[in-house]
Amino acid sequence: MNRREFLQCAAIMVSGLTASQLGIALTEEQRVYLASAPNYNTTDVDYLSEEQRQILAAMCEVIIPKSDSPGAIDAGVPHFIELMAADWFSDEERGIFDAGMADIEQRIPQEYGNRFDLLPPSDQLEILEALEEDASDHPWYEFGNVQRDFISDAPFICQLKELTIWGFFTSERGSKEALRYNPMPMTFDGNIPLGPNDSSWAGGF
Amino acid sequence: MANIIDTTNYDFDAIVVGSGISGGWAAKELTEKGLNVLVLDRGKPLEHSVDYTGEHAPDWKFPFQGKKPRELYKEEYPIQSRVSHSFNEANRHFWNNDKDNPYVNDPDKPFMWARADVVGGRSLLWGRQTYRFSEQDFKANATDGHGIPWPVEYDDIAPWYSYVEKFIGVNGRNEGLPQLPDGEFQKPMPWYALEETIGERLKKKMPNVTLTNGRAAILTEDLPGRSACHYCGPCPRGCSTGSYFSSQSSTLPAAKATGRMTVVANALVDRLEHDPETGKISAVHVIDTQTRERRSYSARVFFLCASTVATTQVLMNSTSAVFPNGLANSNGVLGKYMMDHPLGTMNLGVFLDDMDSYYSGRRPTGLYIPRFRNVGEQDQDADFLRGYGYQTFVARLDWSARFNSKGFGSKLKNDLRKPGQWLWALAYFSECLPSESNQMKLSNKVDRFGIPQVAFDFTWGKNELAIRADAEKQADSIMKAAGAVLSLPASEGMSMPGEGIHEMGTARMGDDPNQAVLNKYNQAHDVANLFVTDGSFMTSSSCVNPSLTYMAFTARAVDYAVKQLAEGHI
Ligand SMILES: Cc1cc2nc3c(=O)[nH]c(=O)nc-3n(C[C@H](O)[C@H](O)[C@H](O)COP(=O)(O)OP(=O)(O)OC[C@H]3O[C@@H](n4cnc5c(N)ncnc54)[C@H](O)[C@@H]3O)c2cc1C
Ligand code: SF4
């Protein structure tokens, strides 16, 4: 919904309808009127080579694979990470990321005989697990260490995991299909049953 | 009334500086009583609902999908972005830009000055916790000798509390406690199952502790033009349904409806002009923050509601031959006796109860544990004066608390998708004694408009430290009694002065003109047509959130001022 449409809604509002009546009259789009803002993940970026993109996508998918719900690739996570690498990382973080990508690009074909994204899933998992093993003493893994912006010296694998998980659960498909999404619940109930397979609510950072 | 007040020689009957929580109330009351009112605010213009551009925005619409733009915050919002529970990309446009509007922040004695920069002020950002001061609070200074006695008793202000509560809409539960007077409440919001569990346990094991609804200025029942909360959750982005009280949703529309209000945004008041002939304020001087054009406006009566620090800055900057040390400061107390509530998360408890119970909707307020120490009289085992309360919150951990887990693949994804443990957090807010040495001043540095920058000299005293130690001990007992399987002390040390965002007391009220800037009606002892009704007037701080008290005193001050005008005393 654009600004003009929103103003029309606002006009209904000041004409005396109470907003809860209005809430019911509004469409989903209208209620979430910032729907007019572009999805961040649709922004263009040109940071990685085509080959690196394939590799990055494969790595993200090992972290959050497609199952009965979408995986990292479905949710646009590889593109999100490319955007973050280009626009958000500090020089230090970007250096670690670039070196990590270069390492996978060059070392893996030598050790496994093929590019990361063309290897069988078991090899891909083994490679990332080995990276995690090497990094396992880093404070990034410390219990409760999530209330911070980013850890600038975090190893490549930690960068990858943090941005994959963040990117996935804040994406539209991750929020709506792996989590539950409802921006306008209208009521509060503090005690509803939670089934064994029910997921958390999305959103509201 | 309007015909009694002669406006022929003035631009307006009344001028209100600031449109936040107290300014909105001044505007509403003055216009409803028939006065033509000009409201000036240094902030940008803001249109209710239309400019809440972050409201209901999903994560994926944010830059970096919600990861903070770190460089920008460090460069331009180093102070404001510390308010991490409220400040983010959804509402950054409501906040002050620290780079453009600096103050002197001594690194050895830091003070955190959190402020808004829009019409509506911090009423758009506040946590909406709304509590009355008690009889004991109004008597505290007189009883233990810290600060000067309040010139007002609970019974004087109680009807004004009721008046304000009915208009703003407060949900809560009456408890019959003398230390937290009941009020005019809409129906309380429901509890989480875990809160019910905890409540039962506390009743048995710590009967002196009451767990009650946080009293919050959020509607659970419709009011004219505003509707009951739709439980979307992130309130500081603005609320287009007007479900929580803000000047934008409530007081300014009421004032506007009278047809007697003019609002000018981007209008920074740098000083008031005192006329030595009449002994009154004759005009305000304003700088347009966009064009730097200077203007002045005259009126019969002036209400300063620019928030504690800003109001006192204006008074200090309004020097003249009669008031060389700042306007209405003949006794030299202006800027002194500043207070702010120390606060901090004391304990985080992990619970294994109610694991198969979940919730729907986001309840935008928590539960409250009112003061239970030194109630009535001093407890034998307390080595501190006065008291504290806890704001409490329930959260169920989700992926965002565990994204640094080890592992890969479907198992990781599935673990992260599902809710984790329940947490219950206790955050204490304590009283701060009025102390002469805690103060704000003007420095020699000027800002981009040539106005002297504010500087702070503020440290916590022994009593505030002793309260914290007690709050920590009691929090641990409460957590244990509540049944936490793990109770983690959550933060160390005192909050930074200012971090409570309850700065107050720099132009305190009192009966004695040698000791107080204002009289009991918020009128300057030195200047009959000057009223100050933001937190500057506070003579003590209680331990409860103060904004309701600002509103009640504002409405009462207007009532008095208009009568005085009508009778020709002003
Ligand atoms: C995140 C947050 C949470 C909070 N939670 C609570 C809570 O739960 N309960 C509670 O009671 N309080 C809470 N507070 C505090 C509450 O917001 C303030 O006490 C209250 O807003 C003060 O009202 P005020 O009218 O004095 O100032 P404000 O609401 O700050 O309004 C002052 C206005 O004056 C304007 N102004 C400033 N200087 C000038 C000038 N020189 N010329 C013209 N205009 C000027 C400003 O732009 C602003 O609009 C919270 C605050 C914040 C930021
Ligand atoms: S939770 Fe309620 S009060 Fe808060 S923004 Fe949503 S509707 Fe408004």
JSON list of C-alpha atoms in Angstrom, two decimals, chain B residues 200-289:
[
{"chain": "B", "resi": 200, "resn": "GLU", "atom": "CA", "xyz": [0.53, -18.70, 43.50]},
{"chain": "B", "resi": 201, "resn": "ARG", "atom": "CA", "xyz": [3.97, -19.62, 44.77]},
{"chain": "B", "resi": 202, "resn": "LEU", "atom": "CA", "xyz": [4.78, -16.09, 45.92]},
{"chain": "B", "resi": 203, "resn": "LYS", "atom": "CA", "xyz": [1.47, -15.83, 47.78]},
{"chain": "B", "resi": 204, "resn": "LYS", "atom": "CA", "xyz": [2.46, -18.85, 49.83]},
{"chain": "B", "resi": 205, "resn": "LYS", "atom": "CA", "xyz": [6.17, -18.27, 50.27]},
{"chain": "B", "resi": 206, "resn": "MET", "atom": "CA", "xyz": [6.55, -14.49, 50.33]},
{"chain": "B", "resi": 207, "resn": "PRO", "atom": "CA", "xyz": [3.22, -13.05, 51.37]},
{"chain": "B", "resi": 208, "resn": "ASN", "atom": "CA", "xyz": [4.69, -9.58, 51.84]},
{"chain": "B", "resi": 209, "resn": "VAL", "atom": "CA", "xyz": [5.32, -9.44, 48.08]},
{"chain": "B", "resi": 210, "resn": "THR", "atom": "CA", "xyz": [2.42, -8.62, 45.75]},
{"chain": "B", "resi": 211, "resn": "LEU", "atom": "CA", "xyz": [2.51, -9.57, 42.09]},
{"chain": "B", "resi": 212, "resn": "THR", "atom": "CA", "xyz": [0.10, -7.39, 40.14]},
{"chain": "B", "resi": 213, "resn": "ASN", "atom": "CA", "xyz": [-0.48, -6.12, 36.62]},
{"chain": "B", "resi": 214, "resn": "GLY", "atom": "CA", "xyz": [1.87, -3.45, 35.45]},
{"chain": "B", "resi": 215, "resn": "ARG", "atom": "CA", "xyz": [-0.44, -0.43, 35.33]},
{"chain": "B", "resi": 216, "resn": "ALA", "atom": "CA", "xyz": [-0.05, 0.83, 31.81]},
{"chain": "B", "resi": 217, "resn": "ALA", "atom": "CA", "xyz": [-1.54, 3.65, 29.77]},
{"chain": "B", "resi": 218, "resn": "ILE", "atom": "CA", "xyz": [-2.78, 1.19, 27.16]},
{"chain": "B", "resi": 219, "resn": "LEU", "atom": "CA", "xyz": [-6.45, 0.66, 26.45]},
{"chain": "B", "resi": 220, "resn": "THR", "atom": "CA", "xyz": [-8.18, -2.63, 27.04]},
{"chain": "B", "resi": 221, "resn": "GLU", "atom": "CA", "xyz": [-11.51, -0.94, 26.28]},
{"chain": "B", "resi": 222, "resn": "ASP", "atom": "CA", "xyz": [-12.26, 1.55, 23.50]},
{"chain": "B", "resi": 223, "resn": "LEU", "atom": "CA", "xyz": [-12.34, 5.27, 24.28]},
{"chain": "B", "resi": 224, "resn": "PRO", "atom": "CA", "xyz": [-13.70, 7.92, 21.89]},
{"chain": "B", "resi": 225, "resn": "GLY", "atom": "CA", "xyz": [-11.41, 8.02, 18.85]},
{"chain": "B", "resi": 226, "resn": "ARG", "atom": "CA", "xyz": [-9.10, 5.36, 20.26]},
{"chain": "B", "resi": 227, "resn": "SER", "atom": "CA", "xyz": [-9.46, 1.62, 20.28]},
{"chain": "B", "resi": 228, "resn": "ALA", "atom": "CA", "xyz": [-8.43, -1.23, 22.53]},
{"chain": "B", "resi": 229, "resn": "CYS", "atom": "CA", "xyz": [-4.96, -2.64, 22.02]},
{"chain": "B", "resi": 230, "resn": "HIS", "atom": "CA", "xyz": [-4.56, -5.10, 19.16]},
{"chain": "B", "resi": 231, "resn": "TYR", "atom": "CA", "xyz": [-1.51, -6.70, 20.81]},
{"chain": "B", "resi": 232, "resn": "CYS", "atom": "CA", "xyz": [0.89, -6.16, 17.94]},
{"chain": "B", "resi": 233, "resn": "GLY", "atom": "CA", "xyz": [3.72, -5.56, 20.41]},
{"chain": "B", "resi": 234, "resn": "PRO", "atom": "CA", "xyz": [6.39, -3.05, 19.43]},
{"chain": "B", "resi": 235, "resn": "CYS", "atom": "CA", "xyz": [4.67, 0.10, 20.74]},
{"chain": "B", "resi": 236, "resn": "PRO", "atom": "CA", "xyz": [7.54, 2.61, 20.45]},
{"chain": "B", "resi": 237, "resn": "ARG", "atom": "CA", "xyz": [7.04, 2.58, 16.68]},
{"chain": "B", "resi": 238, "resn": "GLY", "atom": "CA", "xyz": [3.85, 4.57, 17.25]},
{"chain": "B", "resi": 239, "resn": "CYS", "atom": "CA", "xyz": [0.30, 3.28, 17.50]},
{"chain": "B", "resi": 240, "resn": "SER", "atom": "CA", "xyz": [-2.11, 4.47, 14.83]},
{"chain": "B", "resi": 241, "resn": "THR", "atom": "CA", "xyz": [-5.14, 3.12, 16.68]},
{"chain": "B", "resi": 242, "resn": "GLY", "atom": "CA", "xyz": [-4.24, 5.35, 19.62]},
{"chain": "B", "resi": 243, "resn": "SER", "atom": "CA", "xyz": [-4.31, 2.33, 21.89]},
{"chain": "B", "resi": 244, "resn": "TYR", "atom": "CA", "xyz": [-1.55, 3.66, 24.05]},
{"chain": "B", "resi": 245, "resn": "PHE", "atom": "CA", "xyz": [-1.57, 7.16, 25.40]},
{"chain": "B", "resi": 246, "resn": "SER", "atom": "CA", "xyz": [0.57, 9.69, 23.57]},
{"chain": "B", "resi": 247, "resn": "SER", "atom": "CA", "xyz": [0.13, 13.41, 23.02]},
{"chain": "B", "resi": 248, "resn": "GLN", "atom": "CA", "xyz": [-0.39, 12.54, 19.38]},
{"chain": "B", "resi": 249, "resn": "SER", "atom": "CA", "xyz": [-3.27, 10.18, 20.00]},
{"chain": "B", "resi": 250, "resn": "SER", "atom": "CA", "xyz": [-4.96, 11.92, 22.88]},
{"chain": "B", "resi": 251, "resn": "THR", "atom": "CA", "xyz": [-4.20, 15.34, 24.31]},
{"chain": "B", "resi": 252, "resn": "LEU", "atom": "CA", "xyz": [-3.23, 17.20, 21.14]},
{"chain": "B", "resi": 253, "resn": "PRO", "atom": "CA", "xyz": [-6.34, 16.00, 19.23]},
{"chain": "B", "resi": 254, "resn": "ALA", "atom": "CA", "xyz": [-8.48, 17.11, 22.19]},
{"chain": "B", "resi": 255, "resn": "ALA", "atom": "CA", "xyz": [-6.82, 20.52, 22.15]},
{"chain": "B", "resi": 256, "resn": "LYS", "atom": "CA", "xyz": [-7.14, 20.73, 18.38]},
{"chain": "B", "resi": 257, "resn": "ALA", "atom": "CA", "xyz": [-10.83, 19.96, 18.58]},
{"chain": "B", "resi": 258, "resn": "THR", "atom": "CA", "xyz": [-11.41, 23.21, 20.49]},
{"chain": "B", "resi": 259, "resn": "GLY", "atom": "CA", "xyz": [-10.17, 25.17, 17.48]},
{"chain": "B", "resi": 260, "resn": "ARG", "atom": "CA", "xyz": [-7.98, 27.21, 19.80]},
{"chain": "B", "resi": 261, "resn": "MET", "atom": "CA", "xyz": [-4.61, 25.52, 19.41]},
{"chain": "B", "resi": 262, "resn": "THR", "atom": "CA", "xyz": [-1.75, 26.49, 17.10]},
{"chain": "B", "resi": 263, "resn": "VAL", "atom": "CA", "xyz": [1.19, 24.12, 16.93]},
{"chain": "B", "resi": 264, "resn": "VAL", "atom": "CA", "xyz": [4.52, 25.26, 15.55]},
{"chain": "B", "resi": 265, "resn": "ALA", "atom": "CA", "xyz": [7.12, 22.54, 15.02]},
{"chain": "B", "resi": 266, "resn": "ASN", "atom": "CA", "xyz": [10.86, 23.03, 14.50]},
{"chain": "B", "resi": 267, "resn": "ALA", "atom": "CA", "xyz": [10.54, 25.90, 16.97]},
{"chain": "B", "resi": 268, "resn": "LEU", "atom": "CA", "xyz": [13.37, 25.85, 19.46]},
{"chain": "B", "resi": 269, "resn": "VAL", "atom": "CA", "xyz": [12.77, 28.16, 22.41]},
{"chain": "B", "resi": 270, "resn": "ASP", "atom": "CA", "xyz": [16.11, 29.54, 23.49]},
{"chain": "B", "resi": 271, "resn": "ARG", "atom": "CA", "xyz": [14.96, 32.06, 26.08]},
{"chain": "B", "resi": 272, "resn": "LEU", "atom": "CA", "xyz": [12.10, 33.82, 27.77]},
{"chain": "B", "resi": 273, "resn": "GLU", "atom": "CA", "xyz": [11.99, 37.55, 28.10]},
{"chain": "B", "resi": 274, "resn": "HIS", "atom": "CA", "xyz": [11.33, 39.03, 31.51]},
{"chain": "B", "resi": 275, "resn": "ASP", "atom": "CA", "xyz": [9.85, 42.50, 31.65]},
{"chain": "B", "resi": 276, "resn": "PRO", "atom": "CA", "xyz": [11.25, 44.29, 34.71]},
{"chain": "B", "resi": 277, "resn": "GLU", "atom": "CA", "xyz": [8.37, 46.80, 34.62]},
{"chain": "B", "resi": 278, "resn": "THR", "atom": "CA", "xyz": [5.59, 44.25, 35.11]},
{"chain": "B", "resi": 279, "resn": "GLY", "atom": "CA", "xyz": [7.72, 41.57, 36.74]},
{"chain": "B", "resi": 280, "resn": "LYS", "atom": "CA", "xyz": [6.32, 39.06, 34.26]},
{"chain": "B", "resi": 281, "resn": "ILE", "atom": "CA", "xyz": [7.41, 37.13, 31.21]},
{"chain": "B", "resi": 282, "resn": "SER", "atom": "CA", "xyz": [6.49, 39.08, 28.12]},
{"chain": "B", "resi": 283, "resn": "ALA", "atom": "CA", "xyz": [7.66, 36.84, 25.27]},
{"chain": "B", "resi": 284, "resn": "VAL", "atom": "CA", "xyz": [9.44, 33.68, 24.18]},
{"chain": "B", "resi": 285, "resn": "HIS", "atom": "CA", "xyz": [12.27, 33.78, 21.69]},
{"chain": "B", "resi": 286, "resn": "VAL", "atom": "CA", "xyz": [12.31, 31.02, 19.13]},
{"chain": "B", "resi": 287, "resn": "ILE", "atom": "CA", "xyz": [14.81, 29.77, 16.58]},
{"chain": "B", "resi": 288, "resn": "ASP", "atom": "CA", "xyz": [13.47, 27.89, 13.57]},
{"chain": "B", "resi": 289, "resn": "THR", "atom": "CA", "xyz": [15.66, 24.76, 13.51]}
]
